[in-house]
Amino acid sequence: MTSAPHTVVTGASSGIGAAIARQLSARGHRLSLGARRAERLDALGDPTALRHPLDVTDEASVEAFLAAARAAHGPIDVLVNNAGLARGIETIAGADGIAWREMIETNVLGVLHVTRRVVPEMIERGTGHVVMIGSVAGHETYEGGSVYCGTKRALRSIAEGLRYETLGTGVRVTSVDPGMVETEFSLVRFRGDSAKADAVYRDTRPLTADDVADCVTFALSRPPHVNIDAILVMPTDQASPKRVHRRSP
Ligand code: NDP
Ligand code: 8X3
């Protein structure tokens, strides 16, 4: 890997992806940033970064994004699979299946669409690092979250499989699995209902997007013979997805 790695971050228009982009920009990475709301990528303040529309659920969009990334900065050294979402808290019995498709297409197939187009050149070059942004939800399931949790559990399997498949090639695979992080995540989950979203973070102290970006930056900055397989990072006030300590206001 060169001293200025070419790093792709999916879903860099908000929250954790934006924080990762800012931290890696400060560390001199050459960035390719994608999201559907591409206009937001300008706000990250790195004029040298490629800022390009990306919908990870659309294979043509993934192809166009990666072609633009390679044209801008050459071969990809680091891929951060961050784009993802939860939609709703319906039970299996109460769901209509539309949100399931969106979550599975984004969080599982979206990651696969990007990863399968990037890993071959990493194997060929004998270097590269793939980072998955998983979740505590991939470790413990909760009512109303079975499909979201299932997508994040799938990511753990995909990371594990990729680690076996790239063993001996020099490619590294890391999963960063956070607990509650205050971002737009809950606003998206509750379809713009800010009262419900705010209640998730009420009277407690969630992680910040930068806390998660710190973990990514740490994993990426280890020497090439060190692979951080997984980091499960929680707020001190959270013991599991639904066990959150809240202080009296
Ligand atoms: P945000 O909603 O703030 O950010 C999500 C990002 O994903 C946005 O940049 C969004 O961009 C992007 N995204 C969503 N769908 C697509 C798509 N189809 N194609 C491209 N980009 C897409 O939430 P977070 O920052 O919190 O979420 C980032 C990751 O962290 C997700 O994978 C999430 O599951 C995970 N996570 C979040 C936790 C939390 O509590 N916040 C905890 C554990 C994990 P745009 O809409 O512009 O396309
Ligand atoms: C997001 C964390 O607990 O809302 O991945 O599922 S949780």
XYZ file of C-alpha atoms in Angstrom, residues 32-218:
187
model
C -13.538 8.303 -3.205
C -16.842 9.054 -1.508
C -20.255 7.856 -2.605
C -23.865 8.274 -1.539
C -27.238 8.855 -3.158
C -27.292 12.444 -1.835
C -23.972 13.197 -3.513
C -24.374 16.967 -3.099
C -23.832 16.500 0.636
C -20.335 15.119 0.028
C -19.074 18.628 -0.830
C -19.635 19.648 2.797
C -16.857 17.307 3.926
C -14.399 19.936 2.730
C -11.885 17.777 0.859
C -11.628 19.215 -2.677
C -9.298 16.392 -3.760
C -11.837 13.706 -2.841
C -13.900 12.151 -5.601
C -17.516 12.898 -4.705
C -19.832 10.804 -6.825
C -23.422 9.516 -6.731
C -23.713 5.937 -5.511
C -26.667 3.702 -4.853
C -25.240 0.419 -3.600
C -28.478 -1.401 -4.466
C -28.035 -0.554 -8.165
C -25.241 -2.483 -9.879
C -24.956 0.051 -12.721
C -24.488 2.824 -10.155
C -21.821 0.755 -8.363
C -19.985 0.190 -11.674
C -20.103 3.899 -12.570
C -18.925 4.918 -9.090
C -15.983 2.499 -9.053
C -14.957 3.486 -12.591
C -14.921 7.141 -11.521
C -12.979 6.236 -8.354
C -10.278 4.390 -10.327
C -10.106 7.174 -12.909
C -9.576 9.714 -10.130
C -7.143 7.874 -7.854
C -6.119 4.541 -9.432
C -6.379 1.123 -7.756
C -8.329 0.906 -4.526
C -6.352 0.179 -1.353
C -9.138 0.407 1.221
C -12.876 -0.208 0.963
C -15.119 0.903 3.818
C -18.561 -0.696 3.432
C -20.507 1.758 5.559
C -23.731 2.467 3.605
C -26.645 0.910 5.426
C -29.961 1.489 7.079
C -32.712 0.154 9.309
C -36.305 0.779 8.296
C -39.108 0.409 10.835
C -39.551 -1.735 13.925
C -42.389 -3.921 12.657
C -42.614 -7.495 13.870
C -42.406 -10.277 11.297
C -46.153 -10.862 11.676
C -46.900 -7.160 11.277
C -44.647 -6.314 8.338
C -45.532 -5.895 4.659
C -42.067 -6.931 3.426
C -41.161 -3.668 1.671
C -38.723 -2.537 4.356
C -37.187 -6.025 4.490
C -36.289 -5.810 0.836
C -34.778 -2.340 1.273
C -32.641 -3.434 4.231
C -31.468 -6.676 2.643
C -30.762 -4.998 -0.710
C -28.777 -2.200 0.954
C -27.025 -3.847 3.898
C -26.271 -7.264 2.389
C -26.505 -7.206 -1.409
C -25.190 -3.630 -1.557
C -22.057 -4.620 0.347
C -21.597 -7.652 -1.898
C -22.127 -5.648 -5.120
C -19.277 -3.303 -4.148
C -16.967 -5.832 -2.501
C -16.917 -8.357 -5.331
C -15.825 -5.605 -7.723
C -12.970 -4.408 -5.502
C -11.450 -7.505 -3.894
C -10.070 -9.125 -7.083
C -7.662 -6.245 -7.701
C -6.614 -6.319 -4.043
C -5.811 -10.027 -4.336
C -3.939 -9.399 -7.570
C -1.890 -6.588 -6.003
C -1.281 -8.568 -2.790
C -2.567 -5.745 -0.604
C -5.843 -4.188 0.473
C -8.178 -3.715 3.411
C -11.938 -4.221 3.499
C -13.832 -2.748 6.461
C -17.443 -3.644 7.198
C -19.540 -1.390 9.413
C -21.583 -4.044 11.192
C -23.495 -3.565 14.430
C -24.164 -4.930 17.880
C -27.395 -5.915 16.105
C -25.343 -8.592 14.349
C -24.509 -10.066 17.743
C -27.914 -9.834 19.490
C -31.398 -9.732 18.026
C -34.334 -7.740 19.404
C -38.077 -7.718 18.739
C -38.987 -5.653 15.703
C -35.401 -5.800 14.479
C -35.045 -9.346 13.267
C -34.432 -8.472 9.635
C -32.099 -5.515 10.336
C -30.247 -7.692 12.866
C -30.189 -10.508 10.305
C -28.525 -8.239 7.751
C -25.817 -7.297 10.232
C -25.346 -10.940 11.253
C -24.958 -11.744 7.552
C -22.197 -9.139 7.342
C -20.280 -10.998 10.044
C -20.486 -14.191 7.963
C -19.446 -12.330 4.831
C -16.436 -10.799 6.615
C -15.498 -14.202 8.009
C -15.812 -15.913 4.623
C -13.826 -13.175 2.932
C -11.066 -13.612 5.512
C -10.824 -17.327 4.636
C -10.992 -16.641 0.912
C -8.210 -14.035 0.994
C -5.957 -15.853 3.456
C -2.377 -15.726 2.173
C -3.029 -12.838 -0.231
C -2.148 -9.951 2.090
C -5.724 -8.648 2.048
C -7.131 -7.659 5.452
C -10.782 -7.795 6.535
C -12.114 -5.916 9.570
C -15.583 -5.619 11.010
C -16.398 -2.610 13.208
C -19.613 -3.312 15.105
C -21.008 -0.358 17.081
C -23.805 -0.067 19.590
C -25.966 3.060 19.639
C -24.499 5.988 17.674
C -26.259 9.343 17.390
C -26.554 9.976 13.635
C -29.448 10.190 11.176
C -29.865 6.418 11.592
C -32.976 6.633 13.820
C -34.537 9.423 11.736
C -34.237 7.108 8.729
C -35.505 4.114 10.708
C -38.592 6.077 11.879
C -39.138 7.570 8.412
C -38.519 11.193 9.443
C -40.366 11.124 12.805
C -37.892 13.213 14.825
C -39.732 12.730 18.142
C -39.300 8.965 17.894
C -35.719 9.342 16.704
C -34.784 11.727 19.518
C -36.282 9.355 22.112
C -33.689 6.718 21.189
C -30.892 8.969 22.480
C -32.833 10.641 25.335
C -31.146 10.875 28.777
C -28.262 8.654 27.808
C -24.877 9.113 26.205
C -24.603 7.365 22.845
C -21.442 6.967 20.802
C -20.613 9.710 18.336
C -19.842 9.025 14.691
C -16.248 10.013 15.470
C -16.013 7.320 18.169
C -16.718 4.745 15.451
C -14.427 6.452 12.948
C -11.660 6.241 15.586
C -12.024 2.432 15.519
C -11.815 2.345 11.729
C -8.787 4.629 11.735
C -7.116 2.441 14.363
